[in-house]
């Protein structure tokens, strides 16, 4: 594996693992490119792509920073973000446990059925005895192992004096097993180990589907997290700087903020001047000047030049933390939403228990003896098993969220689809949501030489404008010019020599309200304007949303003028210059009027609104906090996934309702037969399995819903 | 009957073997990237030897 390993073995012990999400990988070529090229970067030992999760895991030396690795991946033409160290460990363990239980129950089911064939076809006396004993030997450990997820959950519910779907399942399985074991011991006619194990198998299918969907969606989300200023360079009294984690900063500390760095605390500028990108916090797309005495907030990005600032508020006192608190409070009101299946089972489980108990008592009174009465009661428990009910929701959701994933939308969990289906109006943020949220240069004013010089200069800077410029030029296939003596002057730009002519990519002399750069070659000066372009398919998205009966509007923290210009173009009502609290209030008003708003936004200032809305969607470029508050995240430059999300969510709920109808309809047919004592537990298990298969088949129809 | 005494343990043993293989595969992350496995067969092995 390490034939091309550029790292000496002595260093090997210091290798660390980092994981990055690379949403842009699409094909085998991308896998090959990443796995082949990344190990050629000095310090990187190994790269392994996980295509399903759109992630790449790198083994590298500890001194290589995240930024350097992200740059290396971006140099290959992929966007990348750091993934926090396995936040999914718990989920992973749960999913593996379920898969193991599923495999064990599948093994048990097949073998017991194999043995049961002989009994069904009428094997006599001793042979039947033998097969019953063999079945028991296989079934009892299998049930003990594969039933744990249900038994544990049922026990928890009973301990808290509640009941859930797992209670009737556990009772049914345990009673059937105990009765079958008694039958086997006493040499009776029938054993129902096959029914019990088959029941577990189908239930585990539902659980595993459910876990798979949540695991898959969350892997994509977590992949996009982790962007904020988590540490700061603190200047000590003797002038040296050292990095301090954000939570250990104290008010009064002097920090050095490099160009391109995010602030870790609210602070006041004490030295230098620069421009600040506050769009994460305010939604304002224009850069703001920062001079001596300017107040800056944590989360803002210093764009132009290094500055010194003194911290005024840290950790939980920052404006950022206040927004987080608002979000938390708003989110509380939504987390009370109960999953449909749980709501159904709350009504269902007691009904099933009562029915089975009544069947037992009724047949006892009718004088058939406790053995026959118990058999009928078990058949009732199994046949009414909420198995199809348990599959109805996860099967539909897995298929639907896979269909959406192919369209570039990651759904976080099942309740998100349930809520998305109910929304009746949409509120969009502007910056970063309707726009792409990154500066794109207007290259029309550049000649061929200008382009290649601009690319060469821009590649030497980490300034956001330079990165945007380099990306656009590379996309056009421009080759960088050969320049020398490159020097980046803080606050002024990049200066270099092209042959004997001085060249520069510098701050222009004229000021304007949108960002721009001046490219100088010798005496010649060319201005490059930057704009944050609108997403291409806004009109199409709004049209589709309206066709579904959702009215759309803009809520933005940006200047009124800028917001109205966009709003007018697409014929949307708009409100500009809103603070996070204003947005929150507007959404709460909507909810108070009985609406179910869907909020689409990216900035931290949208966080509280995202959390308060009935459902929320954030773009992949959004801040951590916003993505955490959102129900779904869409990747790429198109907005249409927002409309698709609502459309598929509605189709999903339609299928779920059909599934419920199928499950209930089956029960209406089967339960009277079971109550009449015409069904033994074996036939009950087969009937129950059939209803589950029908439900799964119905859900598969959603596969093409997003197209 | 003698046949059964012999064949049933064989059948069970083979099933158990399959189960053990599944457990082994899962422990070794064989199911982590199913879509990737489908794509990887398309990669040419021209690059540096693995």
XYZ file of C-alpha atoms in Angstrom:
757
model
C 0.000 0.000 0.000
C 2.887 2.374 0.629
C 4.958 1.906 -2.522
C 4.705 5.603 -3.332
C 4.697 6.750 0.273
C 6.880 9.862 0.368
C 7.139 9.837 4.155
C 10.023 8.232 6.004
C 9.062 5.424 8.350
C 10.515 7.297 11.332
C 7.790 9.889 10.934
C 5.063 7.334 10.439
C 4.163 7.239 14.109
C 3.130 10.905 13.987
C 0.582 10.432 11.223
C -2.889 11.699 11.956
C -6.206 11.189 10.176
C -8.365 13.986 8.857
C -11.585 13.676 6.951
C -12.916 16.125 4.411
C -16.150 16.283 2.577
C -15.871 16.655 -1.178
C -19.418 17.087 -2.475
C -18.183 17.590 -6.046
C -17.085 14.009 -6.743
C -19.256 12.391 -9.345
C -17.558 9.451 -11.020
C -14.777 6.911 -10.964
C -12.431 9.481 -12.492
C -12.846 11.729 -9.449
C -12.054 8.838 -7.086
C -8.952 7.947 -9.065
C -7.803 11.574 -9.242
C -8.168 12.174 -5.513
C -6.599 8.884 -4.453
C -3.706 9.172 -6.873
C -2.835 12.866 -6.670
C -3.298 13.623 -2.970
C -0.555 11.240 -1.733
C 1.857 13.193 -3.970
C 1.382 16.248 -1.730
C 4.330 16.370 0.702
C 3.258 15.121 4.117
C 0.229 13.167 2.917
C 0.668 9.405 3.212
C -2.631 8.035 2.039
C -5.955 9.146 0.669
C -9.077 7.009 0.698
C -12.352 8.088 -0.836
C -15.745 7.113 0.492
C -17.957 7.746 -2.506
C -21.311 7.123 -0.815
C -20.622 9.741 1.863
C -18.728 11.998 -0.584
C -15.781 12.069 1.778
C -12.059 11.629 1.576
C -9.980 10.413 4.520
C -6.348 11.561 4.576
C -3.456 10.172 6.636
C -0.881 12.912 6.948
C 1.838 14.300 9.198
C 0.590 16.284 12.173
C 2.206 19.547 11.057
C 0.039 19.806 7.943
C -2.852 22.205 8.669
C -6.454 21.733 7.565
C -6.170 24.780 5.327
C -3.158 23.350 3.511
C -4.998 20.074 2.906
C -8.138 21.888 1.724
C -5.957 23.904 -0.653
C -4.440 20.676 -1.969
C -7.894 19.243 -2.655
C -9.054 22.500 -4.217
C -5.987 22.487 -6.457
C -7.384 19.263 -7.941
C -10.593 21.102 -8.750
C -12.809 19.988 -5.835
C -14.476 22.000 -3.130
C -13.638 20.607 0.306
C -14.563 21.122 3.918
C -13.231 19.609 7.093
C -15.360 16.969 8.829
C -15.219 16.941 12.605
C -13.821 13.792 14.126
C -16.394 11.101 14.001
C -19.503 12.727 15.421
C -21.397 9.722 14.072
C -19.771 7.052 16.204
C -22.922 6.448 18.222
C -25.138 6.234 15.145
C -22.674 3.969 13.423
C -22.693 1.573 16.346
C -26.489 1.491 16.374
C -26.676 0.814 12.666
C -24.108 -1.969 12.863
C -25.947 -3.541 15.759
C -29.154 -3.549 13.707
C -27.454 -5.023 10.651
C -25.930 -7.812 12.744
C -29.282 -8.573 14.332
C -30.821 -8.587 10.848
C -28.224 -11.052 9.566
C -28.673 -13.346 12.559
C -32.456 -13.343 12.298
C -32.201 -13.967 8.546
C -29.966 -16.960 9.168
C -32.319 -18.256 11.857
C -35.399 -17.719 9.740
C -34.056 -19.613 6.728
C -32.842 -22.596 8.692
C -35.898 -22.937 10.878
C -38.156 -22.745 7.839
C -36.075 -25.401 6.143
C -36.650 -27.678 9.112
C -40.300 -26.711 9.369
C -41.015 -27.854 5.817
C -40.769 -31.419 7.022
C -43.178 -30.769 9.860
C -45.706 -28.977 7.629
C -45.634 -31.828 5.140
C -46.635 -34.142 7.960
C -43.530 -35.797 9.361
C -44.626 -38.278 12.020
C -43.704 -38.789 15.667
C -40.034 -38.891 16.397
C -38.962 -36.973 13.260
C -41.279 -34.109 14.128
C -39.944 -34.170 17.679
C -36.393 -33.963 16.395
C -37.154 -31.066 14.083
C -38.953 -29.175 16.811
C -35.934 -29.576 19.068
C -33.556 -28.461 16.327
C -35.755 -25.429 15.652
C -35.737 -24.602 19.352
C -31.964 -24.883 19.557
C -31.576 -22.438 16.671
C -34.460 -20.119 17.522
C -33.802 -19.430 21.187
C -30.296 -17.931 20.794
C -31.354 -16.166 17.590
C -34.335 -14.548 19.296
C -32.216 -13.654 22.318
C -29.694 -11.910 20.050
C -31.828 -10.415 17.287
C -34.643 -9.354 19.596
C -32.464 -7.151 21.785
C -33.287 -3.858 20.009
C -36.992 -4.483 20.650
C -36.716 -5.918 24.131
C -34.485 -3.041 25.279
C -36.813 -0.411 23.859
C -39.932 -2.124 25.231
C -38.326 -2.443 28.657
C -37.403 1.255 28.661
C -40.976 2.177 27.761
C -42.483 -0.077 30.428
C -40.065 1.230 33.035
C -41.370 4.716 32.383
C -44.941 3.427 32.465
C -45.537 4.066 28.801
C -46.077 1.702 25.916
C -44.669 1.851 22.401
C -44.768 -0.370 19.340
C -42.027 -2.571 20.758
C -44.150 -3.713 23.690
C -46.696 -5.819 21.734
C -43.894 -7.078 19.496
C -41.793 -8.197 22.450
C -44.738 -9.793 24.225
C -45.848 -11.550 21.033
C -42.397 -12.917 20.252
C -41.623 -13.976 23.811
C -45.036 -15.611 24.350
C -44.833 -17.451 21.005
C -41.337 -18.672 21.846
C -42.277 -19.755 25.356
C -45.408 -21.567 24.146
C -43.479 -23.277 21.330
C -40.819 -24.390 23.799
C -43.513 -25.793 26.070
C -45.031 -27.618 23.074
C -41.632 -29.030 22.166
C -40.971 -30.220 25.737
C -44.327 -31.926 26.001
C -44.198 -33.360 22.472
C -47.114 -31.233 21.252
C -48.460 -30.811 17.728
C -47.203 -27.359 16.749
C -44.230 -25.117 17.397
C -44.146 -21.555 16.129
C -40.459 -20.719 16.244
C -40.548 -19.971 12.512
C -43.284 -17.382 12.957
C -41.481 -15.647 15.808
C -38.154 -15.443 13.982
C -39.728 -14.308 10.725
C -41.508 -11.547 12.615
C -38.192 -10.341 14.040
C -36.590 -10.427 10.610
C -39.186 -8.195 8.992
C -39.246 -5.777 11.902
C -35.467 -5.511 11.789
C -35.686 -4.721 8.068
C -37.768 -1.673 8.960
C -35.421 -0.598 11.722
C -32.339 -1.009 9.551
C -33.929 1.036 6.735
C -34.748 3.774 9.201
C -31.226 3.826 10.659
C -29.657 3.755 7.203
C -31.560 6.802 6.073
C -30.652 8.839 9.113
C -27.020 7.742 8.971
C -26.642 8.585 5.307
C -28.217 12.010 5.495
C -26.322 13.033 8.585
C -22.983 11.959 7.154
C -23.522 14.503 4.395
C -24.512 17.244 6.809
C -21.698 16.751 9.269
C -19.403 16.810 6.305
C -20.327 20.407 5.651
C -19.797 21.628 9.194
C -16.796 23.300 10.790
C -16.003 26.718 9.348
C -15.837 29.296 12.113
C -12.926 31.059 13.832
C -12.108 28.559 16.569
C -8.883 30.127 17.799
C -7.094 33.482 17.729
C -3.476 34.669 17.631
C -3.064 36.513 20.938
C -0.257 39.075 21.236
C 1.415 38.872 24.648
C 3.147 41.790 26.418
C 6.578 40.990 24.988
C 5.208 41.128 21.469
C 5.173 37.403 20.701
C 1.980 35.780 19.460
C 0.534 32.395 20.309
C -2.706 30.747 19.327
C -5.415 30.479 21.966
C -8.631 28.473 21.517
C -11.754 30.656 21.265
C -13.161 29.459 24.589
C -10.033 30.482 26.519
C -9.945 34.086 25.308
C -10.472 36.822 27.864
C -11.720 40.389 27.444
C -8.835 42.819 27.041
C -6.558 40.402 25.192
C -4.914 41.838 22.091
C -5.313 39.657 19.017
C -3.664 39.730 15.630
C -6.202 38.954 12.905
C -4.670 37.887 9.606
C -6.315 38.600 6.269
C -8.873 35.922 5.550
C -9.235 34.924 9.208
C -12.548 34.787 11.050
C -12.765 36.645 14.349
C -13.107 34.527 17.459
C -14.412 37.246 19.818
C -16.253 40.575 19.699
C -13.542 43.202 19.627
C -12.394 46.731 18.880
C -9.730 47.636 16.311
C -6.630 49.195 17.947
C -4.187 49.127 15.054
C -4.388 48.967 11.259
C -7.278 49.303 8.836
C -8.991 46.713 6.729
C -12.327 45.684 5.305
C -14.634 43.289 7.054
C -17.008 40.757 5.559
C -19.938 40.753 7.950
C -22.307 38.849 5.683
C -22.391 35.799 7.969
C -23.721 37.969 10.771
C -25.828 40.655 9.079
C -26.532 39.375 5.591
C -25.009 42.617 4.298
C -23.125 41.761 1.117
C -21.052 44.965 0.990
C -17.639 44.915 2.694
C -17.459 47.252 5.677
C -14.399 49.370 6.444
C -12.660 48.679 9.758
C -10.531 51.478 11.158
C -9.168 52.478 14.559
C -12.019 52.130 17.042
C -14.363 50.089 14.809
C -16.362 47.450 16.640
C -16.139 43.960 15.113
C -18.180 40.898 15.975
C -17.065 37.310 16.343
C -17.694 35.382 13.151
C -16.884 38.318 10.873
C -14.083 37.725 8.388
C -11.194 40.132 7.999
C -10.795 40.444 4.247
C -8.075 42.948 3.411
C -5.110 43.346 5.727
C -3.883 42.096 9.101
C -5.200 44.170 12.020
C -4.761 44.223 15.768
C -7.892 44.141 17.854
C -8.689 44.128 21.562
C -11.297 41.620 22.681
C -14.356 43.209 24.309
C -16.690 40.242 24.714
C -15.771 36.573 24.558
C -17.302 33.102 24.572
C -20.960 33.205 25.654
C -21.075 37.024 25.761
C -20.510 37.545 22.041
C -23.226 38.666 19.703
C -22.784 35.310 17.981
C -23.588 33.436 21.181
C -26.671 35.605 21.614
C -27.872 34.556 18.164
C -27.188 30.932 19.095
C -29.328 31.328 22.213
C -32.175 32.817 20.182
C -31.911 29.852 17.842
C -31.892 27.386 20.653
C -35.050 28.836 22.164
C -36.788 28.939 18.792
C -35.702 25.345 18.073
C -37.190 24.064 21.332
C -40.686 24.760 20.132
C -40.142 22.587 17.055
C -38.483 19.608 18.689
C -41.795 18.705 20.308
C -42.989 17.519 16.938
C -43.682 13.809 17.265
C -42.910 11.334 14.527
C -46.013 10.053 12.775
C -45.226 6.419 13.482
C -44.812 7.116 17.196
C -48.101 8.947 17.268
C -49.804 6.044 15.537
C -48.261 3.474 17.841
C -49.352 5.394 20.906
C -52.941 4.698 19.878
C -52.213 1.340 18.334
C -50.270 -0.534 21.001
C -52.904 -0.358 23.762
C -55.597 -1.365 21.256
C -53.595 -4.444 20.214
C -52.970 -5.497 23.811
C -56.607 -5.104 24.710
C -57.707 -7.062 21.652
C -55.342 -9.956 22.397
C -56.343 -10.007 26.048
C -60.034 -9.980 25.107
C -59.445 -12.853 22.689
C -57.765 -14.863 25.452
C -60.517 -14.151 27.993
C -63.264 -14.721 25.445
C -61.977 -18.121 24.359
C -61.305 -19.141 27.971
C -64.937 -18.350 28.756
C -65.952 -20.296 25.677
C -64.195 -23.239 27.327
C -61.448 -24.191 24.849
C -58.787 -24.438 27.564
C -55.868 -22.126 28.350
C -53.597 -23.618 25.688
C -55.926 -22.981 22.750
C -56.930 -19.568 24.094
C -53.279 -18.534 24.409
C -52.564 -19.695 20.837
C -55.369 -17.508 19.518
C -54.209 -14.553 21.594
C -50.673 -14.936 20.178
C -52.025 -15.144 16.631
C -53.899 -11.892 17.281
C -50.749 -10.228 18.639
C -48.687 -11.300 15.649
C -51.251 -10.573 12.973
C -51.917 -7.101 14.327
C -48.183 -6.563 14.658
C -47.560 -2.993 13.596
C -44.924 -4.305 11.236
C -46.325 -2.840 8.048
C -47.000 0.255 10.109
C -43.385 0.255 11.236
C -42.160 -0.067 7.653
C -44.692 2.375 6.194
C -42.768 5.472 7.182
C -39.061 4.535 6.981
C -39.375 2.664 3.674
C -41.010 5.664 2.005
C -38.544 8.080 3.575
C -35.463 6.114 2.566
C -36.572 5.961 -1.051
C -37.577 9.633 -1.100
C -34.414 10.952 0.514
C -32.272 8.890 -1.825
C -34.144 10.384 -4.770
C -33.563 13.873 -3.338
C -29.891 13.157 -2.660
C -29.448 12.519 -6.364
C -30.865 16.007 -6.994
C -28.350 17.553 -4.591
C -30.485 17.849 -1.475
C -29.590 16.133 1.792
C -32.489 15.558 4.167
C -31.410 15.419 7.794
C -34.034 13.121 9.294
C -37.447 11.655 8.735
C -39.500 14.284 10.526
C -38.011 16.857 8.132
C -39.932 15.312 5.223
C -43.085 15.203 7.312
C -42.754 18.913 8.094
C -41.704 19.886 4.561
C -44.878 18.318 3.232
C -46.969 20.615 5.422
C -45.429 23.997 4.540
C -47.686 26.559 2.866
C -45.398 29.557 2.334
C -41.701 30.150 1.685
C -39.404 32.907 2.939
C -36.038 33.350 1.245
C -32.965 35.101 2.536
C -31.039 36.956 -0.190
C -27.275 36.923 0.243
C -25.854 33.452 -0.111
C -29.291 31.924 -0.681
C -30.667 33.556 -3.814
C -27.120 34.609 -4.644
C -24.215 32.203 -4.708
C -22.535 33.841 -1.720
C -19.096 34.151 -3.269
C -17.525 36.941 -5.322
C -17.372 36.252 -9.065
C -15.194 38.541 -11.202
C -16.338 40.224 -14.383
C -13.546 39.226 -16.758
C -14.768 41.070 -19.844
C -12.340 43.977 -19.340
C -9.234 41.768 -19.456
C -7.128 40.856 -22.484
C -5.266 37.573 -22.798
C -2.094 38.866 -21.159
C -4.150 40.492 -18.410
C -5.872 37.186 -17.663
C -2.689 35.171 -17.349
C -1.006 37.838 -15.182
C -4.094 38.176 -12.996
C -4.169 34.412 -12.497
C -0.478 34.263 -11.584
C -0.952 37.036 -9.019
C -4.227 35.757 -7.632
C -2.787 32.282 -7.074
C -0.300 33.835 -4.652
C -2.953 35.181 -2.304
C -5.481 33.715 0.074
C -7.670 36.798 -0.117
C -11.296 35.825 -0.900
C -11.383 38.077 -3.979
C -8.150 36.533 -5.262
C -9.495 33.039 -4.702
C -12.665 33.906 -6.608
C -10.606 35.420 -9.413
C -8.246 32.448 -9.649
C -11.181 30.024 -9.711
C -12.909 31.890 -12.538
C -9.721 32.184 -14.606
C -8.817 28.514 -14.128
C -12.328 27.621 -15.246
C -11.644 29.484 -18.501
C -8.485 27.448 -19.046
C -6.116 30.392 -18.602
C -2.429 29.513 -17.993
C -0.639 31.633 -15.366
C 2.127 34.016 -16.551
C 5.654 33.545 -15.224
C 6.151 36.223 -12.589
C 8.897 36.760 -10.018
C 9.619 38.640 -6.793
C 6.050 38.193 -5.548
C 5.252 40.280 -2.500
C 1.920 40.626 -0.686
C 1.601 44.022 1.006
C -1.008 44.114 3.720
C -4.011 46.192 2.756
C -2.588 47.092 -0.638
C -2.409 43.951 -2.716
C 0.081 41.658 -4.416
C 3.073 43.075 -6.269
C 5.480 41.244 -8.595
C 7.705 41.544 -11.643
C 6.811 40.279 -15.122
C 10.123 40.409 -16.985
C 11.134 44.044 -16.494
C 7.641 45.421 -15.921
C 6.116 45.721 -12.432
C 2.702 44.087 -12.135
C 0.195 44.263 -9.296
C -3.248 43.177 -8.217
C -4.103 45.977 -5.853
C -6.789 47.891 -4.078
C -8.207 50.420 -6.562
C -7.945 54.162 -5.951
C -11.613 54.731 -6.662
C -14.149 53.485 -4.125
C -17.405 51.785 -4.932
C -20.092 49.879 -3.071
C -19.208 46.574 -4.589
C -15.814 44.895 -4.287
C -13.246 45.401 -7.013
C -9.551 45.031 -7.756
C -7.146 46.920 -9.995
C -4.768 44.944 -12.185
C -1.664 46.953 -13.128
C 0.743 45.841 -15.838
C 3.480 48.421 -16.318
C 1.635 51.730 -16.754
C -1.627 50.088 -17.764
C -4.469 49.676 -15.235
C -7.495 47.417 -15.674
C -10.370 47.331 -13.184
C -11.902 43.994 -12.281
C -15.403 44.263 -10.817
C -16.707 41.552 -8.528
C -20.319 40.722 -8.006
C -22.203 38.063 -6.089
C -24.313 36.613 -8.916
C -27.883 35.400 -8.504
C -28.572 31.693 -8.860
C -29.754 30.926 -12.367
C -32.989 29.115 -11.683
C -34.691 31.440 -9.174
C -37.583 32.264 -11.527
C -38.165 28.573 -12.290
C -38.064 27.686 -8.588
C -40.520 30.435 -7.624
C -42.836 29.353 -10.439
C -42.795 25.725 -9.285
C -43.408 26.748 -5.674
C -46.363 28.865 -6.722
C -47.742 26.005 -8.776
C -47.780 23.992 -5.541
C -49.689 26.797 -3.808
C -46.810 28.202 -1.773
C -46.422 31.965 -1.708
C -42.822 33.151 -1.621
C -41.233 36.313 -0.199
C -37.831 37.748 0.605
C -36.591 38.434 4.141
C -33.126 39.919 4.103
C -30.698 41.670 6.392
C -29.199 43.408 3.374
C -29.791 47.054 2.409
C -33.355 47.810 1.312
C -32.255 48.988 -2.142
C -30.345 45.810 -2.941
C -33.191 43.615 -1.698
C -35.885 45.446 -3.636
C -33.930 45.251 -6.878
C -33.924 41.441 -6.623
C -37.493 41.252 -5.355
C -38.831 43.323 -8.240
C -37.065 41.169 -10.809
C -38.833 38.031 -9.633
C -42.059 39.692 -8.539
C -41.650 38.769 -4.892
C -42.743 40.812 -1.883
C -39.682 41.804 0.142
C -38.526 43.143 3.476
C -34.953 44.429 3.748
C -32.665 45.633 6.528
C -33.964 43.063 9.028
C -32.085 42.025 12.173
C -32.066 38.363 13.289
C -34.709 39.213 15.902
C -36.886 40.914 13.225
C -36.776 37.793 11.047
C -37.616 35.618 14.025
C -40.574 37.848 14.845
C -41.870 37.825 11.268
C -41.769 34.021 11.214
C -43.431 33.748 14.596
C -46.164 36.089 13.337
C -46.695 33.807 10.347
C -46.985 30.805 12.632
C -49.364 32.676 14.916
C -51.585 33.281 11.888
C -51.753 29.537 11.345
C -49.258 29.334 8.501
C -46.527 26.726 8.171
C -43.549 28.690 6.815
C -40.520 27.184 5.090
C -37.399 29.298 5.645
C -34.514 29.140 3.190
C -31.408 30.941 4.413
C -27.701 30.651 4.993
C -26.363 33.401 7.255
C -25.935 33.261 11.002
C -28.492 36.045 11.076
C -30.977 33.585 9.607
C -30.262 31.015 12.317
C -33.108 31.930 14.681
C -35.524 32.198 11.750
C -34.421 28.795 10.416
C -34.950 27.248 13.823
C -38.343 28.898 14.296
C -39.761 28.081 10.861
C -41.901 24.969 10.436
C -39.246 23.596 8.082
C -35.916 25.041 6.996
C -33.447 24.536 4.171
C -29.906 25.913 3.988
C -27.419 25.949 1.104
C -24.224 23.938 1.441
C -22.223 27.144 1.722
C -24.106 28.224 4.855
C -22.610 28.667 8.311
C -22.448 25.689 10.695
C -25.139 27.045 12.918
C -27.529 27.561 10.033
C -26.947 24.066 8.689
C -27.565 22.652 12.115
C -30.822 24.552 12.410
C -31.972 23.508 8.930
C -33.851 20.310 8.082
C -32.162 19.909 4.730
C -29.108 21.189 2.931
C -28.766 21.690 -0.820
C -25.455 21.586 -2.614
C -24.413 23.299 -5.809
C -25.399 26.404 -7.687
C -29.037 25.602 -8.355
C -31.979 26.613 -6.207
C -34.457 24.158 -7.726
C -33.806 21.472 -5.034
C -35.869 23.678 -2.694
C -38.942 23.210 -4.871
C -38.119 19.513 -5.387
C -37.882 19.048 -1.622
C -41.458 20.220 -1.079
C -42.708 18.246 -4.065
C -41.047 14.990 -2.968
C -42.033 15.535 0.667
C -45.661 15.794 -0.409
C -45.381 12.686 -2.588
C -43.773 10.886 0.360
C -46.605 11.738 2.686
C -49.081 10.560 0.064
C -47.288 7.206 -0.111
C -47.044 7.026 3.676
C -50.792 7.558 3.963
C -51.387 4.832 1.362
C -49.077 2.566 3.345
C -51.017 3.231 6.514
C -54.244 2.516 4.658
C -52.822 -0.776 3.349
C -51.607 -1.781 6.802
C -54.886 -0.903 8.478
C -56.926 -2.502 5.701
C -55.019 -5.723 6.096
C -55.695 -5.698 9.806
C -59.406 -5.176 9.271
C -59.419 -8.299 7.101
C -57.100 -10.447 9.185
C -57.979 -9.574 12.761
C -61.529 -10.981 12.732
C -60.183 -14.257 11.331
C -57.546 -14.381 14.078
C -60.110 -13.541 16.739
C -62.332 -16.301 15.421
C -59.457 -18.709 16.014
C -59.096 -19.576 12.341
C -55.456 -18.551 12.078
C -52.518 -20.195 13.795
C -49.389 -18.179 14.627
C -47.548 -19.543 11.576
C -50.143 -18.314 9.110
C -50.371 -15.049 11.055
C -46.632 -14.522 10.535
C -46.908 -15.201 6.800
C -49.865 -12.829 6.412
C -48.031 -10.177 8.370
C -44.928 -10.564 6.154
C -47.006 -10.217 3.015
C -48.434 -6.924 4.218
C -44.893 -5.693 4.901
C -43.712 -6.600 1.414
C -46.647 -4.769 -0.152
C -45.798 -1.655 1.844
C -42.143 -1.769 0.756
C -43.150 -2.283 -2.869
C -45.493 0.690 -2.706
C -42.712 2.883 -1.279
C -40.368 2.029 -4.137
C -42.664 4.016 -6.419
C -41.094 7.159 -4.929
C -37.733 6.449 -6.555
C -38.530 8.636 -9.563
C -40.428 11.307 -7.645
C -37.660 13.927 -7.721
C -37.240 13.869 -11.482
C -32.481 -40.814 9.344
C -28.725 -41.309 9.136
C -28.688 -38.980 6.155
C -30.461 -36.305 8.168
C -28.062 -36.657 11.091
C -25.307 -35.878 8.646
C -26.943 -33.335 6.327
C -28.615 -31.066 8.854
C -25.378 -30.162 10.660
C -23.771 -29.574 7.228
C -26.603 -27.230 6.208
C -26.454 -25.387 9.523
C -22.679 -25.210 9.345
C -22.794 -23.639 5.903
C -25.365 -21.106 7.054
C -23.221 -20.277 10.072
C -20.207 -19.893 7.799
C -22.119 -17.385 5.678
C -23.133 -15.518 8.809
C -19.543 -15.453 10.042
C -18.396 -14.100 6.677
C -20.980 -11.341 6.892
C -19.822 -10.400 10.398
C -16.225 -10.373 9.216
C -17.080 -8.217 6.193
C -18.954 -5.756 8.325
C -16.141 -5.532 10.863
C -13.736 -4.757 8.037
C -15.864 -1.898 6.682
C -16.826 -3.695 3.486
C -20.256 -2.057 3.568
C -19.053 1.503 4.141
C -18.936 2.577 0.531
C -21.164 0.501 -1.710
C -21.498 3.114 -4.456
C -17.752 3.684 -4.465
C -17.105 -0.017 -5.027
C -19.334 0.097 -8.092
C -17.365 3.064 -9.457
C -13.910 1.756 -8.648
C -14.004 -1.058 -11.173
C -13.929 1.640 -13.858
C -10.568 3.002 -12.706
C -7.616 2.089 -14.911
C -4.629 0.781 -13.022
C -2.107 2.886 -14.872
C -1.046 4.934 -11.904
C 1.676 4.043 -9.417
C 1.516 0.409 -8.347
C -0.515 -0.077 -5.210
